[in-house]
């Protein structure tokens, strides 16, 4: 039995959450083409005969604009400690930038093995991939460099095999049918938030949070209510859409993801509520799973 903890770090949008979903073969982390989609620490557990790997997906490290942003950065940075392996993800197509360099500079304090993962090679040819390897390889004593595509899953198996070499524990941390530490309530609210991220313009989704307020399971169906909390009435209007059209599509798409996860029919109700400045209110940060005492100062 070999096991261990592996954290995924990197700039926003490099594909950390997409890779987590590919590694454990189930959607448990939401993704979008907008930065700062991920707001919580998501743990995904890979199980195989003889192996258990606990992957920790982090919000990307970025410039904080409010209390929520500061909390996320603190959490992301704490995740380079006490893990066996750090997967440093970069967008190899985008190339080396100042954001990557800053993160690499912060790695000097870690004792963990660091594997450089060059993501998005589905958009690159061989020469471009070799150039990317060359650009990064001397910036840090990386234990390994693995080019992958988190979307097409090219080389993701190779990455898993590479990670296995560096696992040092020999116990199971979780039952072997556990795939995540997130609660169903949380996953449900995240799926709704993802659809809003994907269906609205850049400015809108960051001012939205979702909370599951009802989850009732009967023998045939699960009845779920999710509250969508926004900053302003003008955003509430946008999310509801013309005659409720956007909200309806959000509901249809989110329900598909939820049913896929729970393997059961779902009835999903969505409500949009305006609460001013929720991102600076400790109560809402606490409901998102952040420990108030730890971060209030
Ligand atoms: N072409 C391509 N796009 C990817 C790949 N991995 C992720 N993406 C896209 O990059 C965007 C950001 O992905 P996400 O996982 O949310 O990034 P995160 O912020 O690092 O968690 C999304 O639009 C993904 O679909 C990949 O391997 N190839
Ligand atoms: Mg993410």
Short mmCIF file of C-alpha atoms and ligand atoms in Angstrom, two decimals:
data_model
loop_
_atom_site.label_atom_id
_atom_site.label_comp_id
_atom_site.label_asym_id
_atom_site.label_seq_id
_atom_site.Cartn_x
_atom_site.Cartn_y
_atom_site.Cartn_z
CA UNK A 1 0.00 0.00 0.00
CA UNK A 2 1.34 3.41 -0.99
CA UNK A 3 -0.41 6.70 -0.29
CA UNK A 4 0.14 10.40 0.04
CA UNK A 5 -1.03 13.97 -0.37
CA UNK A 6 -0.51 15.90 -3.58
CA UNK A 7 -1.38 19.58 -4.00
CA UNK A 8 -2.12 21.31 -7.28
CA UNK A 9 -0.84 24.86 -7.47
CA UNK A 10 -0.50 27.42 -10.25
CA UNK A 11 -1.85 30.66 -11.63
CA UNK A 12 -5.60 31.02 -12.10
CA UNK A 13 -6.90 29.40 -15.31
CA UNK A 14 -4.02 27.00 -15.98
CA UNK A 15 -6.35 24.00 -15.58
CA UNK A 16 -5.94 22.80 -11.99
CA UNK A 17 -9.60 21.97 -11.46
CA UNK A 18 -9.91 20.36 -14.88
CA UNK A 19 -6.92 18.13 -14.07
CA UNK A 20 -8.36 17.15 -10.70
CA UNK A 21 -11.56 15.97 -12.40
CA UNK A 22 -9.53 14.01 -14.96
CA UNK A 23 -7.34 12.39 -12.33
CA UNK A 24 -10.24 11.03 -10.32
CA UNK A 25 -12.53 10.51 -13.31
CA UNK A 26 -15.48 12.38 -11.84
CA UNK A 27 -16.53 16.00 -11.86
CA UNK A 28 -16.07 17.35 -8.34
CA UNK A 29 -14.40 20.69 -9.09
CA UNK A 30 -15.98 23.38 -11.22
CA UNK A 31 -14.08 24.97 -14.10
CA UNK A 32 -14.45 27.97 -16.39
CA UNK A 33 -12.43 30.17 -18.69
CA UNK A 34 -12.62 33.02 -16.17
CA UNK A 35 -9.95 33.43 -13.50
CA UNK A 36 -10.75 32.68 -9.85
CA UNK A 37 -13.50 30.17 -10.40
CA UNK A 38 -12.34 27.96 -7.54
CA UNK A 39 -13.03 29.45 -4.11
CA UNK A 40 -12.50 26.56 -1.75
CA UNK A 41 -10.02 23.86 -1.12
CA UNK A 42 -11.29 20.78 -2.95
CA UNK A 43 -9.93 17.37 -2.10
CA UNK A 44 -10.29 14.60 -4.64
CA UNK A 45 -9.31 11.07 -3.75
CA UNK A 46 -7.82 8.65 -6.29
CA UNK A 47 -8.25 5.01 -5.35
CA UNK A 48 -6.70 1.97 -6.93
CA UNK A 49 -5.60 -1.43 -5.60
CA UNK A 50 -2.51 -0.67 -3.59
CA UNK A 51 -2.71 3.12 -3.95
CA UNK A 52 -4.56 6.06 -2.49
CA UNK A 53 -3.70 9.60 -3.54
CA UNK A 54 -5.36 12.64 -1.97
CA UNK A 55 -5.29 15.52 -4.46
CA UNK A 56 -5.81 19.03 -3.13
CA UNK A 57 -7.07 21.61 -5.64
CA UNK A 58 -6.44 25.21 -4.72
CA UNK A 59 -7.77 28.55 -5.84
CA UNK A 60 -5.04 30.06 -8.02
CA UNK A 61 -2.70 32.52 -6.38
CA UNK A 62 -3.73 36.03 -7.41
CA UNK A 63 -4.02 39.67 -6.40
CA UNK A 64 -6.65 39.98 -3.62
CA UNK A 65 -9.39 42.62 -3.99
CA UNK A 66 -11.49 41.89 -0.91
CA UNK A 67 -11.64 39.71 2.17
CA UNK A 68 -12.65 36.62 0.18
CA UNK A 69 -9.60 37.13 -2.05
CA UNK A 70 -7.27 37.43 0.93
CA UNK A 71 -8.67 34.28 2.53
CA UNK A 72 -8.18 32.34 -0.70
CA UNK A 73 -4.57 33.39 -1.09
CA UNK A 74 -3.77 32.39 2.48
CA UNK A 75 -5.32 28.98 1.92
CA UNK A 76 -3.55 28.45 -1.38
CA UNK A 77 -0.16 29.31 0.05
CA UNK A 78 -0.55 27.07 3.10
CA UNK A 79 -0.99 24.12 0.76
CA UNK A 80 2.62 23.81 -0.22
CA UNK A 81 3.46 22.51 3.26
CA UNK A 82 3.10 18.96 4.55
CA UNK A 83 2.39 17.33 1.21
CA UNK A 84 4.44 14.61 -0.49
CA UNK A 85 4.23 16.07 -3.93
CA UNK A 86 3.41 19.49 -5.35
CA UNK A 87 2.10 19.59 -8.90
CA UNK A 88 3.00 22.97 -10.29
CA UNK A 89 0.67 23.48 -13.22
CA UNK A 90 1.46 25.93 -15.96
CA UNK A 91 -0.33 26.87 -19.16
CA UNK A 92 2.38 25.76 -21.56
CA UNK A 93 0.62 27.30 -24.53
CA UNK A 94 0.52 30.69 -22.78
CA UNK A 95 4.18 30.34 -21.83
CA UNK A 96 6.33 31.48 -18.94
CA UNK A 97 5.20 34.71 -17.30
CA UNK A 98 5.70 36.75 -14.17
CA UNK A 99 2.90 34.87 -12.35
CA UNK A 100 4.70 31.53 -12.81
CA UNK A 101 8.01 33.04 -11.74
CA UNK A 102 6.52 34.38 -8.50
CA UNK A 103 5.08 30.99 -7.61
CA UNK A 104 8.35 29.22 -8.42
CA UNK A 105 10.21 31.71 -6.18
CA UNK A 106 7.88 30.81 -3.29
CA UNK A 107 8.74 27.11 -3.71
CA UNK A 108 12.22 27.47 -2.19
CA UNK A 109 10.57 27.03 1.21
CA UNK A 110 9.17 23.59 0.48
CA UNK A 111 10.59 20.16 1.27
CA UNK A 112 8.08 18.42 -0.99
CA UNK A 113 8.96 17.05 -4.40
CA UNK A 114 7.82 19.41 -7.11
CA UNK A 115 6.58 18.03 -10.43
CA UNK A 116 6.21 20.56 -13.22
CA UNK A 117 3.09 19.85 -15.24
CA UNK A 118 2.95 21.54 -18.64
CA UNK A 119 -0.76 21.66 -19.38
CA UNK A 120 -2.79 22.34 -22.55
CA UNK A 121 -0.47 20.52 -24.96
CA UNK A 122 -3.51 19.67 -27.08
CA UNK A 123 -3.04 23.17 -28.47
CA UNK A 124 0.69 22.74 -29.20
CA UNK A 125 3.01 20.94 -31.61
CA UNK A 126 6.12 19.00 -30.60
CA UNK A 127 8.54 21.88 -31.19
CA UNK A 128 6.46 24.18 -29.00
CA UNK A 129 6.32 21.57 -26.23
CA UNK A 130 10.12 21.12 -26.32
CA UNK A 131 10.58 24.87 -26.16
CA UNK A 132 8.29 25.08 -23.12
CA UNK A 133 10.28 22.35 -21.34
CA UNK A 134 13.43 24.28 -22.09
CA UNK A 135 12.03 27.57 -20.79
CA UNK A 136 11.06 26.15 -17.43
CA UNK A 137 13.52 23.36 -16.69
CA UNK A 138 16.29 25.39 -15.04
CA UNK A 139 14.07 27.59 -12.88
CA UNK A 140 13.79 25.01 -10.12
CA UNK A 141 15.12 21.50 -9.36
CA UNK A 142 11.89 19.87 -10.54
CA UNK A 143 11.69 16.17 -9.67
CA UNK A 144 10.01 15.57 -13.03
CA UNK A 145 8.52 17.48 -15.94
CA UNK A 146 5.36 16.03 -17.48
CA UNK A 147 3.53 17.56 -20.47
CA UNK A 148 -0.21 16.76 -20.44
CA UNK A 149 -3.63 17.80 -21.60
CA UNK A 150 -6.09 17.85 -18.72
CA UNK A 151 -8.95 18.12 -21.20
CA UNK A 152 -8.11 15.28 -23.62
CA UNK A 153 -6.44 13.31 -20.78
CA UNK A 154 -3.34 12.82 -22.92
CA UNK A 155 -0.49 11.70 -20.62
CA UNK A 156 -2.63 11.95 -17.46
CA UNK A 157 -1.98 8.23 -16.82
CA UNK A 158 1.75 8.85 -17.17
CA UNK A 159 1.46 11.66 -14.65
CA UNK A 160 -0.30 9.32 -12.21
CA UNK A 161 2.49 6.76 -12.57
CA UNK A 162 5.13 9.42 -11.99
CA UNK A 163 3.34 10.64 -8.85
CA UNK A 164 3.16 7.08 -7.48
CA UNK A 165 6.98 6.94 -7.34
CA UNK A 166 7.04 9.73 -4.76
CA UNK A 167 4.37 8.51 -2.33
CA UNK A 168 5.81 7.72 1.08
CA UNK A 169 2.90 6.72 3.35
CA UNK A 170 1.43 3.26 3.57
CA UNK A 171 -2.06 3.77 4.97
CA UNK A 172 -5.51 4.49 3.59
CA UNK A 173 -6.78 7.88 4.77
CA UNK A 174 -10.29 7.40 3.41
CA UNK A 175 -12.62 4.50 2.52
CA UNK A 176 -11.78 3.35 -0.96
CA UNK A 177 -15.19 4.44 -2.25
CA UNK A 178 -14.71 8.04 -1.12
CA UNK A 179 -13.85 10.34 -4.02
CA UNK A 180 -14.03 13.73 -2.29
CA UNK A 181 -14.24 15.36 1.13
CA UNK A 182 -16.70 17.95 -0.18
CA UNK A 183 -20.29 17.50 0.99
CA UNK A 184 -23.10 16.89 -1.49
CA UNK A 185 -24.66 20.22 -0.45
CA UNK A 186 -21.47 22.00 -1.38
CA UNK A 187 -21.03 20.19 -4.72
CA UNK A 188 -24.62 21.00 -5.68
CA UNK A 189 -24.18 24.72 -4.97
CA UNK A 190 -20.91 24.68 -6.90
CA UNK A 191 -22.50 23.16 -10.00
CA UNK A 192 -25.04 26.00 -9.97
CA UNK A 193 -22.28 28.57 -9.53
CA UNK A 194 -20.35 27.06 -12.46
CA UNK A 195 -23.27 27.51 -14.83
CA UNK A 196 -23.61 31.15 -13.78
CA UNK A 197 -19.87 31.59 -14.38
CA UNK A 198 -20.20 30.13 -17.83
CA UNK A 199 -23.33 31.99 -18.88
CA UNK A 200 -22.58 35.53 -17.75
CA UNK A 201 -19.98 38.19 -18.61
CA UNK A 202 -16.66 38.56 -16.81
CA UNK A 203 -17.87 41.02 -14.11
CA UNK A 204 -20.99 39.19 -12.96
CA UNK A 205 -19.99 35.79 -11.57
CA UNK A 206 -17.46 37.02 -9.03
CA UNK A 207 -20.18 38.82 -7.13
CA UNK A 208 -22.28 35.66 -6.82
CA UNK A 209 -22.29 32.92 -4.23
CA UNK A 210 -24.55 29.88 -3.98
CA UNK A 211 -25.81 28.07 -0.91
CA UNK A 212 -27.83 24.84 -0.84
CA UNK A 213 -30.74 25.52 1.50
CA UNK A 214 -32.70 22.30 1.00
CA UNK A 215 -31.62 18.74 0.19
CA UNK A 216 -34.36 16.18 0.76
CA UNK A 217 -34.03 12.66 -0.56
CA UNK A 218 -37.04 10.44 -1.16
CA UNK A 219 -36.93 6.94 -2.64
CA UNK A 220 -37.39 8.19 -6.22
CA UNK A 221 -36.17 11.78 -6.33
CA UNK A 222 -34.01 14.34 -4.54
CA UNK A 223 -35.62 17.75 -3.93
CA UNK A 224 -33.00 20.46 -3.85
CA UNK A 225 -33.15 24.24 -3.36
CA UNK A 226 -30.15 26.47 -4.02
CA UNK A 227 -30.08 30.18 -3.06
CA UNK A 228 -28.08 32.37 -5.40
CA UNK A 229 -26.75 35.35 -3.41
CA UNK A 230 -25.78 38.52 -5.29
CA UNK A 231 -24.49 41.99 -4.35
CA UNK A 232 -26.96 44.15 -6.26
CA UNK A 233 -30.45 44.06 -7.73
CA UNK A 234 -29.04 44.85 -11.18
CA UNK A 235 -27.08 41.57 -11.07
CA UNK A 236 -30.12 39.72 -9.82
CA UNK A 237 -31.94 40.89 -12.95
CA UNK A 238 -29.16 39.68 -15.23
CA UNK A 239 -29.05 36.25 -13.60
CA UNK A 240 -32.80 35.80 -13.84
CA UNK A 241 -32.71 36.92 -17.47
CA UNK A 242 -35.55 37.82 -19.82
CA UNK A 243 -38.67 36.13 -18.44
CA UNK A 244 -36.47 33.91 -16.30
CA UNK A 245 -34.68 32.45 -19.31
CA UNK A 246 -31.10 32.53 -18.02
CA UNK A 247 -32.02 31.14 -14.61
CA UNK A 248 -33.96 28.38 -16.33
CA UNK A 249 -30.94 27.33 -18.41
CA UNK A 250 -28.70 27.46 -15.32
CA UNK A 251 -31.16 25.11 -13.61
CA UNK A 252 -31.34 22.66 -16.52
CA UNK A 253 -27.57 22.46 -16.92
CA UNK A 254 -26.82 22.22 -13.17
CA UNK A 255 -29.43 19.50 -12.74
CA UNK A 256 -27.66 17.35 -15.37
CA UNK A 257 -24.38 17.55 -13.42
CA UNK A 258 -26.09 16.82 -10.10
CA UNK A 259 -27.98 13.82 -11.49
CA UNK A 260 -24.77 12.51 -13.00
CA UNK A 261 -23.07 12.71 -9.59
CA UNK A 262 -25.86 11.26 -7.43
CA UNK A 263 -27.20 8.76 -9.99
CA UNK A 264 -30.79 9.70 -9.19
CA UNK A 265 -33.54 12.02 -10.44
CA UNK A 266 -33.32 15.55 -9.11
CA UNK A 267 -35.88 18.35 -8.75
CA UNK A 268 -33.93 21.62 -8.51
CA UNK A 269 -35.32 24.98 -7.41
CA UNK A 270 -33.27 28.19 -7.64
CA UNK A 271 -33.86 31.50 -5.83
CA UNK A 272 -31.91 34.73 -6.40
CA UNK A 273 -31.44 37.02 -3.37
CA UNK A 274 -29.68 40.38 -3.01
CA UNK A 275 -27.41 40.78 0.03
CA UNK A 276 -25.13 43.84 -0.15
CA UNK A 277 -21.37 43.27 0.26
CA UNK A 278 -21.65 39.58 1.08
CA UNK A 279 -17.99 39.13 0.13
CA UNK A 280 -16.90 41.26 3.07
CA UNK A 281 -19.27 39.67 5.53
CA UNK A 282 -17.80 37.03 7.78
CA UNK A 283 -21.09 35.18 7.98
CA UNK A 284 -21.03 34.33 4.28
CA UNK A 285 -17.36 33.44 4.28
CA UNK A 286 -18.15 31.07 7.17
CA UNK A 287 -20.97 29.51 5.16
CA UNK A 288 -18.53 28.94 2.35
CA UNK A 289 -16.53 26.84 4.77
CA UNK A 290 -13.86 29.29 5.90
CA UNK A 291 -13.13 29.34 9.62
CA UNK A 292 -14.03 32.84 10.81
CA UNK A 293 -11.68 32.92 13.79
CA UNK A 294 -8.70 32.00 11.71
CA UNK A 295 -9.05 34.83 9.20
CA UNK A 296 -10.65 37.77 10.97
CA UNK A 297 -8.16 40.40 12.01
N1 LIG B 1 -7.16 23.44 -24.45
C1 LIG B 1 -7.14 23.12 -23.15
N2 LIG B 1 -7.84 23.85 -22.26
C2 LIG B 1 -7.80 23.49 -20.95
C3 LIG B 1 -7.03 22.38 -20.49
N3 LIG B 1 -7.19 22.28 -19.16
C4 LIG B 1 -8.02 23.27 -18.80
N4 LIG B 1 -8.40 24.00 -19.87
C5 LIG B 1 -9.33 25.16 -19.88
O1 LIG B 1 -8.76 26.23 -19.15
C6 LIG B 1 -9.77 26.96 -18.44
C7 LIG B 1 -9.42 27.02 -16.96
O2 LIG B 1 -9.51 25.72 -16.42
P1 LIG B 1 -9.70 25.50 -14.83
O3 LIG B 1 -9.56 24.05 -14.58
O4 LIG B 1 -10.95 26.18 -14.34
O5 LIG B 1 -8.40 26.30 -14.29
P2 LIG B 1 -7.95 26.61 -12.78
O6 LIG B 1 -8.30 28.04 -12.54
O7 LIG B 1 -6.47 26.42 -12.78
O8 LIG B 1 -8.65 25.65 -11.89
C8 LIG B 1 -11.09 26.25 -18.72
O9 LIG B 1 -11.75 26.93 -19.76
C9 LIG B 1 -10.65 24.86 -19.16
O10 LIG B 1 -11.58 24.25 -20.03
C10 LIG B 1 -6.29 21.62 -21.48
O11 LIG B 1 -5.61 20.64 -21.21
N5 LIG B 1 -6.38 22.05 -22.80
MG1 LIG B 2 -9.91 25.99 -10.28
#
